[in-house]
Short mmCIF file of C-alpha atoms in Angstrom, two decimals:
data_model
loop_
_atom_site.label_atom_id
_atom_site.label_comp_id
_atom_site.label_asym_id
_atom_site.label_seq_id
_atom_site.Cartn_x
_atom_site.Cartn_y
_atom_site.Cartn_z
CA UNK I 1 128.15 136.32 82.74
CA UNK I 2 128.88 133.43 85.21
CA UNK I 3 126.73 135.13 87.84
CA UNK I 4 123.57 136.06 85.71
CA UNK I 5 120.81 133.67 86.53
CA UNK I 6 119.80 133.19 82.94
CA UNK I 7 122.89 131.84 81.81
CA UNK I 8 123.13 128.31 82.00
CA UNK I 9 126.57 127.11 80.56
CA UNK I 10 129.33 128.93 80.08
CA UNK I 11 132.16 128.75 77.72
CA UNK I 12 135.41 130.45 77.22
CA UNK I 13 137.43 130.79 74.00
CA UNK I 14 140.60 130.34 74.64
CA UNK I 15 140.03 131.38 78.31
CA UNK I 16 142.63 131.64 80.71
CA UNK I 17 143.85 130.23 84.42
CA UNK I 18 141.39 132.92 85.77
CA UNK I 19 138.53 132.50 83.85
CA UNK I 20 138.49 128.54 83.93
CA UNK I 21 136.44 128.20 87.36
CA UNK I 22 133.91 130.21 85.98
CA UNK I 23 133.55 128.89 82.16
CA UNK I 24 134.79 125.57 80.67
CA UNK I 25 137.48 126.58 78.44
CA UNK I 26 137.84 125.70 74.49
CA UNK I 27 141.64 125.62 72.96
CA UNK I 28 140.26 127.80 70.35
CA UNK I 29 141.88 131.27 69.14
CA UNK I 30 140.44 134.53 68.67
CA UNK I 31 140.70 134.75 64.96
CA UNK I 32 140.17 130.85 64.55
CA UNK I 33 136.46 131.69 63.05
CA UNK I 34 135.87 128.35 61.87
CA UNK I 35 136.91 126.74 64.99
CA UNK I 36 134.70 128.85 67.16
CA UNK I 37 131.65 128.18 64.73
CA UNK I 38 132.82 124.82 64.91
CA UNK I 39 131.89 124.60 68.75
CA UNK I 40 129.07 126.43 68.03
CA UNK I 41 127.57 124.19 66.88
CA UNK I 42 129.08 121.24 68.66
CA UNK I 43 128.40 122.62 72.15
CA UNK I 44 124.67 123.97 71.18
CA UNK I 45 126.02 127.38 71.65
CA UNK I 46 123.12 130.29 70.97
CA UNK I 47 124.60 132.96 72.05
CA UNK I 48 128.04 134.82 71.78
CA UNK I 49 129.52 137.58 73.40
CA UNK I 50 132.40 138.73 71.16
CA UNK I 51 134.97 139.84 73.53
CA UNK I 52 138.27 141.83 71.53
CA UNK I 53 138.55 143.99 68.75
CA UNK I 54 139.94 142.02 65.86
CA UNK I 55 137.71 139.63 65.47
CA UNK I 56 134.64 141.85 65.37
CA UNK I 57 136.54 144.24 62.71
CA UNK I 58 137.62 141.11 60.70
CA UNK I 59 133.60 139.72 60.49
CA UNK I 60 133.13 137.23 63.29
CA UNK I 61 129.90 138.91 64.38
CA UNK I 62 128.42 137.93 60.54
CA UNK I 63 129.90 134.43 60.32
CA UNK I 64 127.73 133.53 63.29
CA UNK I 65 124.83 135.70 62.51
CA UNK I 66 124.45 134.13 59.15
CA UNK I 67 124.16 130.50 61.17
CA UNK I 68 121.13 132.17 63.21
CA UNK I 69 123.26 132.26 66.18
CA UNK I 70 122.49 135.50 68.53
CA UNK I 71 126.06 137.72 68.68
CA UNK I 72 126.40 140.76 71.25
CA UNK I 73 129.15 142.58 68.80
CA UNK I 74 129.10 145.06 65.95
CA UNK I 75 129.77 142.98 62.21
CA UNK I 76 132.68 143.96 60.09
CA UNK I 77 130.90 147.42 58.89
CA UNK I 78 129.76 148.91 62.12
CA UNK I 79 132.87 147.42 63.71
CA UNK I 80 134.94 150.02 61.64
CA UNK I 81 134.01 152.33 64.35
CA UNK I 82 137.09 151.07 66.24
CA UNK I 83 138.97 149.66 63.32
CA UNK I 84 139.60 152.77 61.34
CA UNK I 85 139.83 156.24 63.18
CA UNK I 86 139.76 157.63 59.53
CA UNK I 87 135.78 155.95 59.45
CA UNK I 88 134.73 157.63 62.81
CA UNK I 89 136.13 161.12 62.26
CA UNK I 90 134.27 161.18 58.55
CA UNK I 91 130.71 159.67 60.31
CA UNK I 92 131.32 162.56 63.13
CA UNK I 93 131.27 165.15 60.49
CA UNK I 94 128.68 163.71 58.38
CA UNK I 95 126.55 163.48 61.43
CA UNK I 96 127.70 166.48 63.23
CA UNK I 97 128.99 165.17 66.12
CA UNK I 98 131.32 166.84 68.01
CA UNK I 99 135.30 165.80 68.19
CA UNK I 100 138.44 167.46 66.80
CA UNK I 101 139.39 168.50 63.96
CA UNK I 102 140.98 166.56 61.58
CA UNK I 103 143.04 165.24 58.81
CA UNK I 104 143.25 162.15 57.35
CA UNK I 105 146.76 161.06 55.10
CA UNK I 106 147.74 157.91 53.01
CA UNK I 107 151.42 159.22 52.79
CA UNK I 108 153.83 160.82 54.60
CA UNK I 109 154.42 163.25 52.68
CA UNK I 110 150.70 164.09 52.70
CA UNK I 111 150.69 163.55 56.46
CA UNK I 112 153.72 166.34 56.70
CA UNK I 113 152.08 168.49 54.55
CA UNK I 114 148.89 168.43 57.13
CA UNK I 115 150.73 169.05 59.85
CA UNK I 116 151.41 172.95 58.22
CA UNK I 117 147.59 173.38 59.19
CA UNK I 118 147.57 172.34 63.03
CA UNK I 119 149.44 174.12 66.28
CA UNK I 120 151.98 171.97 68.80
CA UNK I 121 150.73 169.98 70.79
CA UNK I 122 149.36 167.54 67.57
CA UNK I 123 148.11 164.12 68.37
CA UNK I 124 148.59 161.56 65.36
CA UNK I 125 147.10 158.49 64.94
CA UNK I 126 147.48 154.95 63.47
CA UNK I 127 144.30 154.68 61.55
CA UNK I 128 143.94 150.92 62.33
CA UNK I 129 143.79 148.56 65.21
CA UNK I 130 147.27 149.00 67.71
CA UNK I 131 146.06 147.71 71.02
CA UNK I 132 145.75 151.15 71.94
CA UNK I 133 148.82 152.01 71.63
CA UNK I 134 148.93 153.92 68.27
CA UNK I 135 148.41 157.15 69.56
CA UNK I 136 151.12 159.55 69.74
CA UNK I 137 150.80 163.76 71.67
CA UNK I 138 153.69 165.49 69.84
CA UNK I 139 154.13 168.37 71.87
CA UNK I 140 156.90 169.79 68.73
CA UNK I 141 156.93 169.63 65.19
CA UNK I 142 159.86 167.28 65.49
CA UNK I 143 158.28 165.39 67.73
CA UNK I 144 155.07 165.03 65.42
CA UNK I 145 157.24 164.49 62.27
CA UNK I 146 158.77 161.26 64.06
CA UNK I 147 155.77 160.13 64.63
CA UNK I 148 154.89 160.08 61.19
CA UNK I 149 157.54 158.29 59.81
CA UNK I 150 157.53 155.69 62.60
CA UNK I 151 153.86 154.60 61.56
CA UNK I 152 154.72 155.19 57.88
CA UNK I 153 157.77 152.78 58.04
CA UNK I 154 155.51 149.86 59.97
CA UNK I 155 155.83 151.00 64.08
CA UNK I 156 152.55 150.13 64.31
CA UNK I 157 152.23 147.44 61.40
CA UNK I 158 149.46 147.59 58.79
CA UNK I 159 147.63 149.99 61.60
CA UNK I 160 149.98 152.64 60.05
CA UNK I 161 149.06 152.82 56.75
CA UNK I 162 147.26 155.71 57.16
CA UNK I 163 147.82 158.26 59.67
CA UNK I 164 144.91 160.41 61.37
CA UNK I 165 146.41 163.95 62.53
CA UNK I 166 144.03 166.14 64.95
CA UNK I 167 144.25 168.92 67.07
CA UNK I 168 144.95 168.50 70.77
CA UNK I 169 141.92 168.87 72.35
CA UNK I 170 142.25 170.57 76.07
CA UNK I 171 140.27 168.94 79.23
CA UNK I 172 140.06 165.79 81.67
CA UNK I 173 139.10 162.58 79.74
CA UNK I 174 136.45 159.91 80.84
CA UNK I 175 135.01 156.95 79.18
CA UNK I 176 131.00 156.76 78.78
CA UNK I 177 129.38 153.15 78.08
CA UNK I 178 125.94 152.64 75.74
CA UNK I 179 124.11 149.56 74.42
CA UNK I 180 122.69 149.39 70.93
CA UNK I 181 120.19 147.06 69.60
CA UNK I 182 120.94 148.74 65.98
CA UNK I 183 117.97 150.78 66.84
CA UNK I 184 117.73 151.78 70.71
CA UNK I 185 120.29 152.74 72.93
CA UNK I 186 120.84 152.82 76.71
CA UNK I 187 123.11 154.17 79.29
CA UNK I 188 126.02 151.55 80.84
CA UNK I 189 127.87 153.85 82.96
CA UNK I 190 131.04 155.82 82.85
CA UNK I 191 134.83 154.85 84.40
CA UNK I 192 138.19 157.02 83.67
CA UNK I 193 140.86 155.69 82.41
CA UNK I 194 144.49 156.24 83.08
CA UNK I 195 146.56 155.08 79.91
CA UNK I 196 150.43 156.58 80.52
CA UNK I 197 152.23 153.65 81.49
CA UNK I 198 153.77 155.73 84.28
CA UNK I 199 153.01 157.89 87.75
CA UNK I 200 151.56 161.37 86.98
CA UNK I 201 150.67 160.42 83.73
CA UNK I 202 153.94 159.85 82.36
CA UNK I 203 155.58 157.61 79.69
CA UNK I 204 154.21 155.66 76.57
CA UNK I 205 150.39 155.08 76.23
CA UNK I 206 149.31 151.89 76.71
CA UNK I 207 146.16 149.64 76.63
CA UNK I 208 145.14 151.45 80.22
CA UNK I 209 146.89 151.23 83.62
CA UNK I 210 143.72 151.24 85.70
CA UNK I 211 140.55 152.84 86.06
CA UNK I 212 137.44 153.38 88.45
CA UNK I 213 133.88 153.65 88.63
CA UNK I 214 131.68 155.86 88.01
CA UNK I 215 133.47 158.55 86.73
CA UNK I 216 132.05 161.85 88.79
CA UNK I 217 132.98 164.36 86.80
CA UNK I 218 130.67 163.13 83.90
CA UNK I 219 127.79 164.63 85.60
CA UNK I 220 124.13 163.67 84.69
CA UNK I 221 123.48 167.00 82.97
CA UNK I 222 127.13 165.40 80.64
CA UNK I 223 125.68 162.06 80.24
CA UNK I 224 122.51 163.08 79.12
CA UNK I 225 124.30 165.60 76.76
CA UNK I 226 126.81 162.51 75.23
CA UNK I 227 123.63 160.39 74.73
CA UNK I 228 121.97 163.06 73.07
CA UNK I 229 124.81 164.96 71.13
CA UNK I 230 127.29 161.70 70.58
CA UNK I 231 125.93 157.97 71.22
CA UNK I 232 122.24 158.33 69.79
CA UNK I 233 123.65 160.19 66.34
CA UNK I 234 126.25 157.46 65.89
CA UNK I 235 123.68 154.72 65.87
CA UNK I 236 120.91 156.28 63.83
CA UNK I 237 124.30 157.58 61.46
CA UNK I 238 124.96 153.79 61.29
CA UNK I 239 121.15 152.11 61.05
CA UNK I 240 120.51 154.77 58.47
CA UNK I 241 123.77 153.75 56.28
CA UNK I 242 122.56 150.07 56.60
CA UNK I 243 124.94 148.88 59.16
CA UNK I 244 123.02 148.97 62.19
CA UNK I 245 125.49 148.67 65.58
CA UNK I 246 125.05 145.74 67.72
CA UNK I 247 126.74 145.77 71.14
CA UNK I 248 128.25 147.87 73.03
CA UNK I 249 129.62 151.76 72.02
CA UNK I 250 133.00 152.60 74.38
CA UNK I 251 133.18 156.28 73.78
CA UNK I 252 136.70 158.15 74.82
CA UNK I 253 135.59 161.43 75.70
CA UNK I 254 137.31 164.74 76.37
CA UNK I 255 134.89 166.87 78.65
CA UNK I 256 136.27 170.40 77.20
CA UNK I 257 135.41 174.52 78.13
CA UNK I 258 132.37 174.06 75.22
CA UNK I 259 131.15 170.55 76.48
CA UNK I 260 131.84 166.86 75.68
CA UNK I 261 133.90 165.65 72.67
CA UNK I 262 134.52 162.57 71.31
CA UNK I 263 138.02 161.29 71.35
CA UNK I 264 137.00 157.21 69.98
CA UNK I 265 134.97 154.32 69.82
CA UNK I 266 135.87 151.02 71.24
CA UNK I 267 133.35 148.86 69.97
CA UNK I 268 133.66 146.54 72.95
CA UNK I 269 134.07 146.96 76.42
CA UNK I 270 137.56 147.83 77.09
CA UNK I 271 140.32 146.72 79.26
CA UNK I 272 140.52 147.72 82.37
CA UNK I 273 137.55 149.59 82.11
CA UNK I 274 135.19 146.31 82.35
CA UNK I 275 136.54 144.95 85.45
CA UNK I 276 135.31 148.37 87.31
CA UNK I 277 131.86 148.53 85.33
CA UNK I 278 131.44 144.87 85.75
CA UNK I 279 132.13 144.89 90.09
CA UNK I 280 129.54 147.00 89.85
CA UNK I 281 126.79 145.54 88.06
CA UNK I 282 123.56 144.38 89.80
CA UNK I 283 121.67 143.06 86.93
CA UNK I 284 121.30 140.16 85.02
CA UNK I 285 124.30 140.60 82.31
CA UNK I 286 123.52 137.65 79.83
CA UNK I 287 120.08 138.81 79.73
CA UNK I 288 120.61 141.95 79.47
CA UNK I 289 122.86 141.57 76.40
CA UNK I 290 120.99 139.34 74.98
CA UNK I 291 118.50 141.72 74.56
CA UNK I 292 121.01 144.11 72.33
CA UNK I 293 121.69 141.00 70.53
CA UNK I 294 117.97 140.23 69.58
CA UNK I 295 116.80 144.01 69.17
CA UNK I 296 115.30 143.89 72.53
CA UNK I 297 116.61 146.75 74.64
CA UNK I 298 113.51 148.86 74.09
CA UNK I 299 111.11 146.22 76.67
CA UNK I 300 114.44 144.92 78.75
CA UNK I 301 115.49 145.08 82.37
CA UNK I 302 117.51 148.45 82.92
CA UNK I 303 121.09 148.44 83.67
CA UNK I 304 121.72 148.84 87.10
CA UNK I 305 124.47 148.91 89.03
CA UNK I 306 125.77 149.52 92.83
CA UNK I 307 126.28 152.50 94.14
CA UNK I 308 129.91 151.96 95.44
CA UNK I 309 132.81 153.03 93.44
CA UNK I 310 135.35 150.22 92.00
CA UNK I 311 139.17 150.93 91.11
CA UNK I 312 141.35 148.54 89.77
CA UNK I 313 145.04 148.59 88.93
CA UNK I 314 146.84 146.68 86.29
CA UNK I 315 149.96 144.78 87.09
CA UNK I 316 151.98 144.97 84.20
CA UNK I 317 154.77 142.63 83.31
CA UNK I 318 158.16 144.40 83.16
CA UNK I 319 158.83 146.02 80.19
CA UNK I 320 156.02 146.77 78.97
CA UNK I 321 154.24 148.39 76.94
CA UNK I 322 157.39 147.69 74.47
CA UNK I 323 158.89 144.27 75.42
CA UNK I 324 157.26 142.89 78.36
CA UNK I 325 159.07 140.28 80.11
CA UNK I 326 157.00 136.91 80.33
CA UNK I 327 157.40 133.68 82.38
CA UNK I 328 157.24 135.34 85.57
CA UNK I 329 155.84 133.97 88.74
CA UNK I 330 152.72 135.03 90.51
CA UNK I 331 151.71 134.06 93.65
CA UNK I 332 149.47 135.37 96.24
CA UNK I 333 146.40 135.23 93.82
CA UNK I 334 143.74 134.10 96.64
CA UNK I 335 145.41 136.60 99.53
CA UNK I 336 144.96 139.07 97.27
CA UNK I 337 140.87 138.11 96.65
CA UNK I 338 140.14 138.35 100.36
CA UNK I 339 137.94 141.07 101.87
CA UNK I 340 135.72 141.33 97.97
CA UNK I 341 138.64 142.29 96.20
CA UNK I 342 138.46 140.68 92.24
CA UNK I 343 141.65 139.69 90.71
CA UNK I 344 140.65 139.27 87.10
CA UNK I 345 143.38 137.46 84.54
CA UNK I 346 144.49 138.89 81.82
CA UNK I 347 147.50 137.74 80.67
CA UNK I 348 148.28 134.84 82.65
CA UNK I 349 149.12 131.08 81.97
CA UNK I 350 150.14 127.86 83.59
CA UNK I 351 153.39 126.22 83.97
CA UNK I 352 152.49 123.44 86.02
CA UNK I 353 150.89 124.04 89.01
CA UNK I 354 152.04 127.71 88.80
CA UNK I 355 150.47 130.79 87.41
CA UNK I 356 152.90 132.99 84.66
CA UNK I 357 153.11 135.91 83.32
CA UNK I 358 151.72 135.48 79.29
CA UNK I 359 151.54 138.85 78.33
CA UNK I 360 152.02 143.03 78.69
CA UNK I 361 149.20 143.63 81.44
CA UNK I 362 148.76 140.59 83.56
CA UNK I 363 146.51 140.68 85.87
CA UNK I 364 143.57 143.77 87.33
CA UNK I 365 143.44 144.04 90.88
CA UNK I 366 139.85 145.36 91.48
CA UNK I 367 138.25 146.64 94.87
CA UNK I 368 135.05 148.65 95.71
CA UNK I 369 134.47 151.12 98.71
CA UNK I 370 131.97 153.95 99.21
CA UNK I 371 134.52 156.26 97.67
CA UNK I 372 136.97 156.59 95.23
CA UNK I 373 139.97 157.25 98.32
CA UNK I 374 138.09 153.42 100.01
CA UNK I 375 138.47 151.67 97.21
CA UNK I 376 141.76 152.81 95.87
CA UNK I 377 143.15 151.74 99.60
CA UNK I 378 141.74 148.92 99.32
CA UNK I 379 143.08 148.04 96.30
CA UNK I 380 146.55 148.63 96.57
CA UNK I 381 146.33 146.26 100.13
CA UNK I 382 145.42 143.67 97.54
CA UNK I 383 148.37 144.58 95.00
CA UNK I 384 150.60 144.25 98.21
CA UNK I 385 149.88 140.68 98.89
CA UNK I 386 151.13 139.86 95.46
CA UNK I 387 154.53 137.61 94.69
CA UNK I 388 154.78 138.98 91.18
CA UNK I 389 159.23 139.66 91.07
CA UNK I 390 159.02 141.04 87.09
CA UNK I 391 155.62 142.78 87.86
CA UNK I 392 155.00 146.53 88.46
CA UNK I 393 151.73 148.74 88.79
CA UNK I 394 151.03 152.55 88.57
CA UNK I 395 150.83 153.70 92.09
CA UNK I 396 148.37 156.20 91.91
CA UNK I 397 145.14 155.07 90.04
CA UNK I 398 142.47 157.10 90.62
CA UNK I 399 144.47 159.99 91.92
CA UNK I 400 141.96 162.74 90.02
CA UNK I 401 139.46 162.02 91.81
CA UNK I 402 140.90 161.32 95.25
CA UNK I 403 142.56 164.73 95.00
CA UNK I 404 138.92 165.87 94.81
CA UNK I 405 137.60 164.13 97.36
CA UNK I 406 140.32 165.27 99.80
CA UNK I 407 139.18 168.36 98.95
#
């Protein structure tokens, strides 16, 4: 946003030590509505870009709408795209879209009862928002019955009151970006993902390790075919139920033997899958989503973005995804940022003069390079020039598609 030309001030809510030499940051929370409309109006603010989850599921998108202020965001009802799984596997099959099959329980004793009807592996599912985290693969019935009473008993907080079970679907995943003005819809390009907190795609999930950009293996013939069979039937699905989507639609994807299914919606851009999409980007971003904002997109500038491919890795603070260890030290921030590599803040703070650790996945280290092998090199030269002592990173982002390209 800092680099598009039409964007003329720039403000951050709360911000961070990164963001700060790009945007003038306001002490103002996430979920502190009245605040943020509150420097709306103070600062002569016309346009917001809501950034997480919560506050786009909890309304902020219609508090500011209702002031006549232009919001790139879904409101509370489209928003349930991401905010209830339950929601987006009913609108699937009322719109025929493709995904898994599915069950949907308030108990757990109606949740056990489901699982009778499905095979091991089983993936269940927190209905609500869990920072991405409330997804479990039970590859037994044991397995699959913990999980169960875990998000029954409050694992995952009020996210657990109802529990999603589907089938495993079988395939590689990749993540597939659109823009909706409520009505039209165009492509923002595709990145892949790697959410196991450990190498080989081991451990917990988490909110995403790293990912790159583009994602090959979503082909054009693909792309077209998730516009046409996934993205466009979601929005008219919405538009024609009266809540027309605003912003942008994350789809998970699993590309399987009988073609693309959906997995989930994000209805934002995602973490760390912006930071690749966004090194990329040629165009004029405020303008751009401004134009999805203002029902626009039909006479707007196309996306377009570079042709080189951009990885990034997530250094994590120890611990996480459970407990992560805060407080810790980084240094080696600008080192790191020579040669074009971006090291975006996540969760960082200051203590003094020195930049901490604030939260579970702390910083993105994020390189480009005319491949996928380039920029992963390149990237991990950057993570090496980090002082971060209760950090740690996946070692082998990307490692799909450099397999590939070695041939």
């Amino acid at each position: 946003m800092a680099q598009s030309p039409s964007c003329r001030k720039l403000y951050a809510a709360p911000g961070n030590p990164g963001i700060e030499a790009f945007a003038e940051c306001l002490a103002i929370a996430a979920d502190d509505f009245d605040g943020l409309i509150a420097a709306c109006t103070a600062h002569g603010i016309d346009f917001v870009v809501v950034g997480p989850e919560a506050p786009l599921v909890a309304g902020l998108a219609d508090r500011l709408r209702a002031l006549g202020i232009a919001v790139f965001g879904p409101g509370a009802a489209a928003a349930q795209l991401e905010g209830s799984k339950g929601f987006t596997k009913d609108l699937c099959q009322r719109a025929n879209i493709p995904t898994a099959a599915y069950v949907r329980c308030a108990s757990a004793a109606a949740a056990l009862a489901a699982l009778d009807g499905f095979t091991v592996p089983v993936v269940i599912k927190a209905d609500g928002l869990a920072a991405g985290k409330g997804v479990v693969i039970a590859e037994t019935r044991d397995a699959a019955e913990a999980a169960i009473a875990d998000m029954f008993d409050g694992a995952f907080g009020s996210a657990g009151a109802e529990v999603v079970i589907e089938e495993f679907m079988t395939g590689e995943e990749a993540s597939f970006f659109a823009l909706s003005d409520g009505t039209d819809v165009v492509a923002f390009g595709s990145a892949q993902d790697h959410k196991r907190v450990g190498d080989g795609d081991v451990g917990p999930n988490t909110g995403g390790m790293g990912a790159y950009s583009p994602a090959p293996i979503l082909t054009p013939d693909l792309e077209a075919q998730v516009m046409d069979r996934i993205i466009r039937p979601t929005v008219a699905a919405l538009a024609a139920e009266g809540t027309p989507y605003v912003g942008v639609l994350f789809a998970g994807l699993m590309l399987t033997d009988t073609g693309p299914k959906l997995i989930e919606y994000n209805a934002r851009f995602g973490d760390p899958e912006c930071q690749v999409l966004m090194m990329r980007y040629t165009g004029d971003l405020a303008a751009l989503l401004h134009a999805a904002a203002t029902g626009a997109l039909a006479t707007a500038t196309p996306p377009s973005f570079a042709s080189d491919y951009a990885l990034t890795v997530v250094m994590a603070a120890n611990g996480y995804p459970a407990t992560p260890e805060k407080g810790g030290a980084i240094h080696g921030i600008a080192d790191a940022e020579s040669g074009g590599v971006r090291v975006f803040h996540a969760g960082t703070a200051r203590d003094g003069d020195t930049i901490v650790a604030a939260g579970g996945r702390v910083l993105n280290v994020t390189a480009t390079g005319r491949t996928v092998t380039e920029a992963q090199a390149r990237a991990y030269a950057a993570v090496d020039k980090l002082d971060f002592a209760t950090g740690f990173c996946r070692r082998d982002i990307g490692w799909r598609e450099v397999t590939r390209e070695a041939g």
